Amino acid sequence: MTRTITVPHPRGTGRAQQLWCSLPAELARRFRPHADPLARRILEEIQRAVPEYAKPLEGEFGKMIVLAIERAVVSCIDSIDDVASTEDNWPKLFREVGKRVHHDGGSLNSLQAAYRAGGRAAWRYVAELGQAHRFPAAVLCVGAEAIFAYVEEISAYSVEGYTLAQAMATGTLERRRRRLLELLLASPPSSPATIATMAKAAKWTMPEWVTVVALEPRSEQHLTPAPQVADDVLLDLEGTEPCLLTPNPDRDLRGLEGRLPGWRAAVGPRVRPADAATSSLWARRTLDLVRRGLVGDHVVTHTADHLATHWLLLDRFLLDALSAKTLAPFAGLTVKQQVRLAETLLSWLEHNGNTPDIAQALGVHPQTVRYRVSQLSDLFGDRLADPAHRLEIQIALRAHQLLGTQPPGEH
């Protein structure tokens, strides 16, 4: 084998095709007698690894799967030898596989798992053959990369076919857009190929940025009218978590309050479409803050206005641990003393020790403030002079003030 192992620059073909063409042409002659055994090995591994394919593959679906495996093996071998074969047809074939899986009620996850299992089986077979014939390590490395690049490409075609069939079955444009919204908000995230295909079916142009607005009807409302939104806003009012997704936040968030009669809304952060689920998560958490009375109840509440509150309340275990450490000096006091001194200490930290301001905020005499601050100095000592300790104390006190609870260690 004298052909040099080099990966050519892209020439309009897929990455897998480039890699196959970079392998020594003699390998095609070595592998052709193994095409049928390799195809059988791939099929056996798919049926072993994926429960949905463990049953006998019968009918049109079974024929298509067997044909697809055989065609894939031959196509790869032909690519090594620069022989024109099924290259022009296999994208269509694997789209049809995806469509057939959807038509037969199969799972997209199982289909993708089958591709991964097939890729692993192909690589093990090639590695065994390569070791038996003492192929150079460089050849095997390129071969492995080519196999998995090819699997990724044909899997993407099948996902496209499956999603297109799913979109066509969904029916109306409105239902397709609702399905697109579900895909965008799915966790774990849907594949980019799936979302792109559904967006095309829903006639929705993929934007650079999106914002999710979580919605809930106000309890006093019985018949809540639909929000007034632009045509390209994705909207779901029938699910358990009503929301809208805007592809143009700058346009749609201006004056939003006036377009939401009867609704309470929370605006999530502005994100890339792939992170729409994250925007939805924080919008929902902001609605929860409103319901709990931790932030003001307005028609529209913006997550960005309450980032510090979210951060303070994100992990109750860590908050309790921080409180137990930083507020331990309160432990020996009565409950009444704990509450009074905690309130004074937080005000002292927030007003930089300014006695008149603290007295005004607490509604007490300045002399009372001086007496309490003296008690706090005795309890906390040098810790009140240390910026890091002061910050930790203020964080703990502010979080528990928001929650309306006493920190652990104050009991």
Short mmCIF file of C-alpha atoms in Angstrom, two decimals:
data_model
loop_
_atom_site.label_atom_id
_atom_site.label_comp_id
_atom_site.label_asym_id
_atom_site.label_seq_id
_atom_site.Cartn_x
_atom_site.Cartn_y
_atom_site.Cartn_z
CA MET A 1 0.00 0.00 0.00
CA THR A 2 1.84 3.06 -1.25
CA ARG A 3 -0.89 5.70 -1.36
CA THR A 4 -0.19 8.57 1.07
CA ILE A 5 -2.60 9.15 3.96
CA THR A 6 -3.67 12.76 3.47
CA VAL A 7 -6.99 14.45 4.04
CA PRO A 8 -7.80 16.70 1.07
CA HIS A 9 -9.39 20.10 1.34
CA PRO A 10 -13.19 20.21 1.09
CA ARG A 11 -14.44 19.89 -2.48
CA GLY A 12 -18.16 20.15 -1.90
CA THR A 13 -18.50 16.64 -0.48
CA GLY A 14 -19.11 15.53 3.08
CA ARG A 15 -16.37 15.03 5.63
CA ALA A 16 -16.75 11.24 5.47
CA GLN A 17 -16.30 11.23 1.69
CA GLN A 18 -13.08 13.23 2.02
CA LEU A 19 -11.74 10.79 4.58
CA TRP A 20 -12.61 7.69 2.54
CA CYS A 21 -10.89 9.17 -0.50
CA SER A 22 -7.75 9.81 1.54
CA LEU A 23 -7.28 6.10 2.31
CA PRO A 24 -5.10 3.81 0.15
CA ALA A 25 -7.13 2.57 -2.83
CA GLU A 26 -5.88 -0.98 -2.22
CA LEU A 27 -8.03 -1.14 0.92
CA ALA A 28 -11.16 -1.27 -1.23
CA ARG A 29 -9.93 -4.54 -2.79
CA ARG A 30 -9.21 -5.95 0.68
CA PHE A 31 -12.64 -5.00 2.05
CA ARG A 32 -14.96 -5.95 -0.84
CA PRO A 33 -15.11 -9.66 0.10
CA HIS A 34 -16.12 -8.57 3.60
CA ALA A 35 -19.06 -6.39 2.55
CA ASP A 36 -21.76 -8.99 3.28
CA PRO A 37 -20.26 -10.27 6.58
CA LEU A 38 -19.78 -6.67 7.74
CA ALA A 39 -23.40 -5.79 6.90
CA ARG A 40 -24.60 -8.85 8.85
CA ARG A 41 -22.42 -7.90 11.83
CA ILE A 42 -23.87 -4.37 11.82
CA LEU A 43 -27.45 -5.67 11.68
CA GLU A 44 -26.81 -8.16 14.50
CA GLU A 45 -25.34 -5.45 16.73
CA ILE A 46 -28.26 -3.11 16.08
CA GLN A 47 -30.74 -5.82 16.99
CA ARG A 48 -28.75 -6.71 20.09
CA ALA A 49 -28.23 -3.16 21.34
CA VAL A 50 -31.58 -1.51 20.50
CA PRO A 51 -34.69 -3.22 21.95
CA GLU A 52 -37.01 -1.70 19.34
CA TYR A 53 -35.05 -3.50 16.60
CA ALA A 54 -34.65 -6.81 18.42
CA LYS A 55 -37.74 -8.27 16.71
CA PRO A 56 -37.48 -9.86 13.23
CA LEU A 57 -37.24 -7.13 10.61
CA GLU A 58 -40.13 -7.90 8.29
CA GLY A 59 -42.16 -6.09 5.66
CA GLU A 60 -41.17 -2.89 3.89
CA PHE A 61 -39.45 -1.51 6.97
CA GLY A 62 -37.25 -4.59 7.37
CA LYS A 63 -36.32 -4.55 3.69
CA MET A 64 -35.42 -0.88 3.88
CA ILE A 65 -33.20 -1.31 6.95
CA VAL A 66 -31.31 -4.24 5.40
CA LEU A 67 -30.94 -2.35 2.12
CA ALA A 68 -29.71 0.76 3.92
CA ILE A 69 -27.02 -1.18 5.79
CA GLU A 70 -25.84 -2.97 2.66
CA ARG A 71 -25.87 0.25 0.64
CA ALA A 72 -23.91 2.07 3.34
CA VAL A 73 -21.16 -0.58 3.42
CA VAL A 74 -20.80 -0.67 -0.37
CA SER A 75 -20.88 3.11 -0.62
CA CYS A 76 -18.00 3.45 1.84
CA ILE A 77 -15.89 0.85 0.04
CA ASP A 78 -16.58 2.47 -3.34
CA SER A 79 -15.56 5.84 -1.93
CA ILE A 80 -12.14 4.45 -0.98
CA ASP A 81 -11.68 3.27 -4.56
CA ASP A 82 -13.08 6.50 -6.09
CA VAL A 83 -15.77 4.45 -7.79
CA ALA A 84 -19.05 6.15 -8.59
CA SER A 85 -21.76 4.16 -6.84
CA THR A 86 -24.66 5.02 -4.63
CA GLU A 87 -23.26 8.34 -3.43
CA ASP A 88 -25.88 10.38 -5.28
CA ASN A 89 -28.72 8.24 -3.92
CA TRP A 90 -27.86 7.49 -0.31
CA PRO A 91 -28.96 10.88 1.13
CA LYS A 92 -32.41 10.20 -0.33
CA LEU A 93 -32.32 6.61 0.92
CA PHE A 94 -31.56 7.59 4.50
CA ARG A 95 -34.18 10.34 4.47
CA GLU A 96 -36.63 7.63 3.43
CA VAL A 97 -35.48 5.49 6.36
CA GLY A 98 -36.40 8.32 8.72
CA LYS A 99 -39.78 8.79 7.05
CA ARG A 100 -40.49 5.05 7.22
CA VAL A 101 -39.61 4.88 10.92
CA HIS A 102 -42.07 7.68 11.65
CA HIS A 103 -44.73 6.09 9.42
CA ASP A 104 -44.41 2.81 11.32
CA GLY A 105 -44.63 4.53 14.71
CA GLY A 106 -40.96 4.03 15.56
CA SER A 107 -38.90 6.14 17.93
CA LEU A 108 -36.42 8.73 16.70
CA ASN A 109 -34.22 8.04 19.74
CA SER A 110 -34.12 4.33 18.89
CA LEU A 111 -33.25 5.13 15.28
CA GLN A 112 -30.32 7.29 16.36
CA ALA A 113 -29.23 4.62 18.85
CA ALA A 114 -29.27 2.11 15.98
CA TYR A 115 -26.92 4.30 13.95
CA ARG A 116 -24.52 4.57 16.88
CA ALA A 117 -24.60 0.81 17.46
CA GLY A 118 -24.00 0.18 13.76
CA GLY A 119 -21.02 2.52 13.76
CA ARG A 120 -19.47 0.75 16.74
CA ALA A 121 -19.96 -2.66 15.10
CA ALA A 122 -18.42 -1.46 11.83
CA TRP A 123 -15.38 -0.05 13.63
CA ARG A 124 -14.81 -3.25 15.63
CA TYR A 125 -14.97 -5.33 12.44
CA VAL A 126 -12.57 -3.02 10.61
CA ALA A 127 -10.18 -2.94 13.59
CA GLU A 128 -10.10 -6.74 13.78
CA LEU A 129 -9.46 -7.02 10.04
CA GLY A 130 -6.85 -4.28 10.18
CA GLN A 131 -4.95 -6.00 12.96
CA ALA A 132 -5.08 -9.33 11.11
CA HIS A 133 -3.62 -7.72 7.99
CA ARG A 134 -1.31 -5.41 9.92
CA PHE A 135 -2.68 -2.18 8.52
CA PRO A 136 -0.66 0.88 9.63
CA ALA A 137 -2.02 2.68 12.68
CA ALA A 138 -2.48 5.86 10.63
CA VAL A 139 -4.78 4.01 8.24
CA LEU A 140 -6.90 2.64 11.09
CA CYS A 141 -7.18 6.08 12.69
CA VAL A 142 -8.43 7.67 9.46
CA GLY A 143 -10.76 4.70 8.96
CA ALA A 144 -12.27 5.14 12.39
CA GLU A 145 -12.81 8.85 11.82
CA ALA A 146 -14.39 8.15 8.43
CA ILE A 147 -16.79 5.56 9.86
CA PHE A 148 -18.12 7.84 12.59
CA ALA A 149 -18.29 10.86 10.28
CA TYR A 150 -20.33 8.78 7.84
CA VAL A 151 -22.64 7.56 10.63
CA GLU A 152 -23.19 11.15 11.71
CA GLU A 153 -24.05 12.22 8.16
CA ILE A 154 -26.52 9.45 7.39
CA SER A 155 -28.08 9.82 10.85
CA ALA A 156 -28.68 13.52 10.13
CA TYR A 157 -30.42 12.62 6.85
CA SER A 158 -32.70 10.18 8.67
CA VAL A 159 -33.50 12.70 11.39
CA GLU A 160 -34.41 15.16 8.65
CA GLY A 161 -36.69 12.60 7.00
CA TYR A 162 -38.32 11.63 10.31
CA THR A 163 -38.93 15.25 11.31
CA LEU A 164 -40.33 16.14 7.91
CA ALA A 165 -42.74 13.21 8.06
CA GLN A 166 -43.68 14.24 11.57
CA ALA A 167 -44.30 17.80 10.44
CA MET A 168 -46.45 16.75 7.51
CA ALA A 169 -48.48 14.50 9.79
CA THR A 170 -48.93 17.29 12.28
CA GLY A 171 -51.25 19.11 9.91
CA THR A 172 -51.96 22.81 10.25
CA LEU A 173 -49.33 25.53 10.39
CA GLU A 174 -50.45 26.48 13.88
CA ARG A 175 -49.95 22.93 15.15
CA ARG A 176 -46.58 22.70 13.44
CA ARG A 177 -45.48 25.89 15.17
CA ARG A 178 -46.64 24.56 18.50
CA ARG A 179 -44.60 21.42 17.86
CA LEU A 180 -41.62 23.60 16.93
CA LEU A 181 -41.98 25.44 20.23
CA GLU A 182 -41.99 22.10 22.07
CA LEU A 183 -38.78 21.10 20.30
CA LEU A 184 -37.10 24.40 21.10
CA LEU A 185 -38.00 24.08 24.80
CA ALA A 186 -37.22 20.36 25.09
CA SER A 187 -34.78 19.15 27.73
CA PRO A 188 -32.45 17.54 26.83
CA PRO A 189 -32.23 19.75 23.72
CA SER A 190 -33.53 18.54 20.37
CA SER A 191 -30.96 18.12 17.61
CA PRO A 192 -30.28 21.15 15.37
CA ALA A 193 -31.29 19.09 12.32
CA THR A 194 -34.66 18.26 13.89
CA ILE A 195 -35.36 21.88 14.81
CA ALA A 196 -34.26 23.18 11.41
CA THR A 197 -36.54 20.76 9.58
CA MET A 198 -39.53 21.56 11.77
CA ALA A 199 -38.87 25.31 11.42
CA LYS A 200 -38.95 24.89 7.66
CA ALA A 201 -42.21 22.94 7.84
CA ALA A 202 -43.66 25.61 10.14
CA LYS A 203 -42.51 28.42 7.79
CA TRP A 204 -40.62 30.02 10.63
CA THR A 205 -37.27 31.70 10.00
CA MET A 206 -34.67 30.72 12.59
CA PRO A 207 -33.56 33.93 14.37
CA GLU A 208 -30.23 34.76 15.97
CA TRP A 209 -31.77 35.45 19.39
CA VAL A 210 -34.97 34.43 21.20
CA THR A 211 -36.64 35.24 24.50
CA VAL A 212 -39.18 33.07 26.30
CA VAL A 213 -41.98 34.68 28.26
CA ALA A 214 -43.64 32.42 30.85
CA LEU A 215 -47.35 33.06 31.31
CA GLU A 216 -50.02 32.21 33.84
CA PRO A 217 -53.62 33.44 34.10
CA ARG A 218 -54.40 35.55 37.13
CA SER A 219 -56.53 33.59 39.59
CA GLU A 220 -59.39 36.06 39.41
CA GLN A 221 -59.69 35.61 35.65
CA HIS A 222 -62.10 33.02 34.27
CA LEU A 223 -61.87 33.54 30.52
CA THR A 224 -58.42 34.91 29.71
CA PRO A 225 -58.08 36.32 26.18
CA ALA A 226 -55.09 35.28 24.10
CA PRO A 227 -52.18 37.74 24.22
CA GLN A 228 -51.85 40.02 21.21
CA VAL A 229 -48.59 39.02 19.53
CA ALA A 230 -46.90 39.24 16.13
CA ASP A 231 -47.40 36.47 13.57
CA ASP A 232 -43.90 35.05 14.04
CA VAL A 233 -44.22 34.69 17.83
CA LEU A 234 -44.55 31.03 18.88
CA LEU A 235 -47.37 30.67 21.39
CA ASP A 236 -48.71 27.86 23.56
CA LEU A 237 -51.64 28.63 25.85
CA GLU A 238 -52.99 25.07 26.12
CA GLY A 239 -50.08 23.30 27.80
CA THR A 240 -49.41 22.99 31.52
CA GLU A 241 -46.86 25.81 31.28
CA PRO A 242 -48.24 28.49 28.92
CA CYS A 243 -45.62 30.63 27.27
CA LEU A 244 -44.59 32.53 24.20
CA LEU A 245 -41.28 32.65 22.39
CA THR A 246 -40.37 35.80 20.51
CA PRO A 247 -37.73 35.87 17.77
CA ASN A 248 -37.61 39.66 18.04
CA PRO A 249 -37.34 40.63 21.74
CA ASP A 250 -36.56 44.27 20.96
CA ARG A 251 -39.86 44.58 19.11
CA ASP A 252 -42.15 42.40 21.20
CA LEU A 253 -41.09 43.29 24.74
CA ARG A 254 -41.86 46.99 24.29
CA GLY A 255 -45.32 47.69 25.69
CA LEU A 256 -45.88 44.02 26.43
CA GLU A 257 -47.94 44.89 29.51
CA GLY A 258 -50.69 46.32 27.32
CA ARG A 259 -50.99 43.14 25.27
CA LEU A 260 -51.47 40.71 28.17
CA PRO A 261 -54.96 41.32 29.60
CA GLY A 262 -55.63 38.84 32.37
CA TRP A 263 -52.13 37.33 32.29
CA ARG A 264 -49.16 37.46 34.62
CA ALA A 265 -45.88 37.20 32.70
CA ALA A 266 -42.19 36.70 33.42
CA VAL A 267 -39.57 37.44 30.78
CA GLY A 268 -36.63 35.06 30.61
CA PRO A 269 -33.11 36.00 29.50
CA ARG A 270 -32.29 36.65 25.84
CA VAL A 271 -30.52 33.56 24.46
CA ARG A 272 -29.56 31.73 21.30
CA PRO A 273 -32.34 29.44 19.98
CA ALA A 274 -30.42 26.36 21.16
CA ASP A 275 -30.71 27.69 24.74
CA ALA A 276 -34.43 28.49 24.64
CA ALA A 277 -35.09 25.92 27.38
CA THR A 278 -32.77 27.89 29.69
CA SER A 279 -34.70 31.10 29.03
CA SER A 280 -37.93 29.24 29.83
CA LEU A 281 -36.48 27.78 33.05
CA TRP A 282 -35.53 31.17 34.47
CA ALA A 283 -38.77 32.78 33.35
CA ARG A 284 -40.66 30.07 35.29
CA ARG A 285 -38.46 30.60 38.33
CA THR A 286 -39.19 34.32 38.16
CA LEU A 287 -42.93 33.60 38.13
CA ASP A 288 -42.36 31.46 41.21
CA LEU A 289 -40.70 34.42 42.97
CA VAL A 290 -43.80 36.49 42.18
CA ARG A 291 -46.16 33.81 43.51
CA ARG A 292 -44.15 33.54 46.73
CA GLY A 293 -44.26 37.28 47.23
CA LEU A 294 -40.47 37.59 47.03
CA VAL A 295 -40.68 40.18 44.23
CA GLY A 296 -43.43 42.62 43.26
CA ASP A 297 -46.50 41.32 41.43
CA HIS A 298 -46.59 43.23 38.14
CA VAL A 299 -48.15 42.41 34.79
CA VAL A 300 -44.65 41.71 33.44
CA THR A 301 -41.63 40.82 35.57
CA HIS A 302 -38.17 40.64 34.01
CA THR A 303 -35.74 37.97 35.19
CA ALA A 304 -32.87 40.38 34.54
CA ASP A 305 -34.20 42.67 37.29
CA HIS A 306 -33.93 39.95 39.92
CA LEU A 307 -30.70 38.09 39.18
CA ALA A 308 -29.28 38.68 42.66
CA THR A 309 -32.46 37.31 44.27
CA HIS A 310 -32.29 34.19 42.09
CA TRP A 311 -28.66 33.71 43.00
CA LEU A 312 -29.29 34.16 46.73
CA LEU A 313 -32.04 31.54 46.76
CA LEU A 314 -30.59 29.09 44.26
CA ASP A 315 -29.32 26.51 46.75
CA ARG A 316 -30.97 26.25 50.18
CA PHE A 317 -28.41 23.75 51.47
CA LEU A 318 -25.52 26.12 50.77
CA LEU A 319 -27.47 29.04 52.22
CA ASP A 320 -28.09 27.14 55.45
CA ALA A 321 -24.44 26.08 55.62
CA LEU A 322 -23.29 29.67 55.08
CA SER A 323 -25.73 30.94 57.71
CA ALA A 324 -24.65 28.36 60.26
CA LYS A 325 -21.04 29.45 59.80
CA THR A 326 -21.38 33.21 59.57
CA LEU A 327 -24.25 33.77 62.05
CA ALA A 328 -23.10 31.35 64.74
CA PRO A 329 -22.60 34.22 67.27
CA PHE A 330 -26.43 34.56 67.44
CA ALA A 331 -26.85 31.00 68.72
CA GLY A 332 -26.78 31.87 72.44
CA LEU A 333 -29.42 34.60 72.25
CA THR A 334 -33.16 34.45 72.74
CA VAL A 335 -35.34 34.40 69.65
CA LYS A 336 -36.40 38.01 70.26
CA GLN A 337 -32.76 39.14 70.57
CA GLN A 338 -31.80 37.17 67.46
CA VAL A 339 -34.48 38.82 65.33
CA ARG A 340 -33.75 42.33 66.62
CA LEU A 341 -29.98 42.08 66.22
CA ALA A 342 -30.16 40.36 62.82
CA GLU A 343 -32.35 43.19 61.55
CA THR A 344 -29.94 45.78 62.94
CA LEU A 345 -26.87 44.03 61.57
CA LEU A 346 -28.32 43.84 58.04
CA SER A 347 -29.27 47.52 58.16
CA TRP A 348 -25.80 48.41 59.50
CA LEU A 349 -24.21 46.58 56.56
CA GLU A 350 -26.57 48.11 53.99
CA HIS A 351 -26.06 51.68 55.28
CA ASN A 352 -22.29 51.41 55.79
CA GLY A 353 -22.64 51.94 59.52
CA ASN A 354 -24.39 55.33 59.22
CA THR A 355 -26.29 55.57 62.51
CA PRO A 356 -28.94 58.19 61.50
CA ASP A 357 -29.79 56.25 58.33
CA ILE A 358 -30.02 52.97 60.26
CA ALA A 359 -32.25 54.57 62.90
CA GLN A 360 -34.56 55.96 60.22
CA ALA A 361 -34.73 52.62 58.38
CA LEU A 362 -35.53 50.70 61.59
CA GLY A 363 -37.76 53.36 63.10
CA VAL A 364 -35.76 53.50 66.36
CA HIS A 365 -33.73 56.13 68.24
CA PRO A 366 -30.06 56.57 67.18
CA GLN A 367 -28.99 55.72 70.71
CA THR A 368 -30.77 52.38 70.39
CA VAL A 369 -28.82 51.74 67.21
CA ARG A 370 -25.53 52.53 68.98
CA TYR A 371 -26.40 50.14 71.82
CA ARG A 372 -27.27 47.30 69.42
CA VAL A 373 -24.17 47.87 67.30
CA SER A 374 -22.10 47.65 70.48
CA GLN A 375 -23.72 44.28 71.21
CA LEU A 376 -22.98 43.14 67.67
CA SER A 377 -19.34 44.16 68.01
CA ASP A 378 -19.06 42.08 71.17
CA LEU A 379 -20.67 39.08 69.43
CA PHE A 380 -18.82 39.18 66.10
CA GLY A 381 -15.55 40.87 67.07
CA ASP A 382 -13.01 41.29 64.26
CA ARG A 383 -15.28 39.62 61.73
CA LEU A 384 -17.20 42.86 61.23
CA ALA A 385 -13.96 44.55 60.18
CA ASP A 386 -13.18 41.94 57.54
CA PRO A 387 -14.75 42.68 54.10
CA ALA A 388 -15.07 39.00 53.16
CA HIS A 389 -16.84 38.12 56.42
CA ARG A 390 -19.12 41.15 56.12
CA LEU A 391 -20.13 40.09 52.60
CA GLU A 392 -20.96 36.54 53.75
CA ILE A 393 -22.98 37.85 56.69
CA GLN A 394 -24.91 40.24 54.45
CA ILE A 395 -25.66 37.51 51.90
CA ALA A 396 -26.99 35.18 54.59
CA LEU A 397 -29.11 37.83 56.29
CA ARG A 398 -30.54 39.17 53.02
CA ALA A 399 -31.49 35.71 51.77
CA HIS A 400 -33.31 34.83 54.96
CA GLN A 401 -35.01 38.21 54.99
CA LEU A 402 -36.37 37.41 51.52
CA LEU A 403 -37.51 33.97 52.65
CA GLY A 404 -39.01 35.28 55.89
CA THR A 405 -37.14 32.63 57.83
CA GLN A 406 -34.53 32.55 60.56
CA PRO A 407 -31.11 31.25 59.53
CA PRO A 408 -29.91 28.01 61.10
CA GLY A 409 -27.82 28.80 64.13
CA GLU A 410 -30.23 31.51 65.20
CA HIS A 411 -32.51 28.93 66.79
#
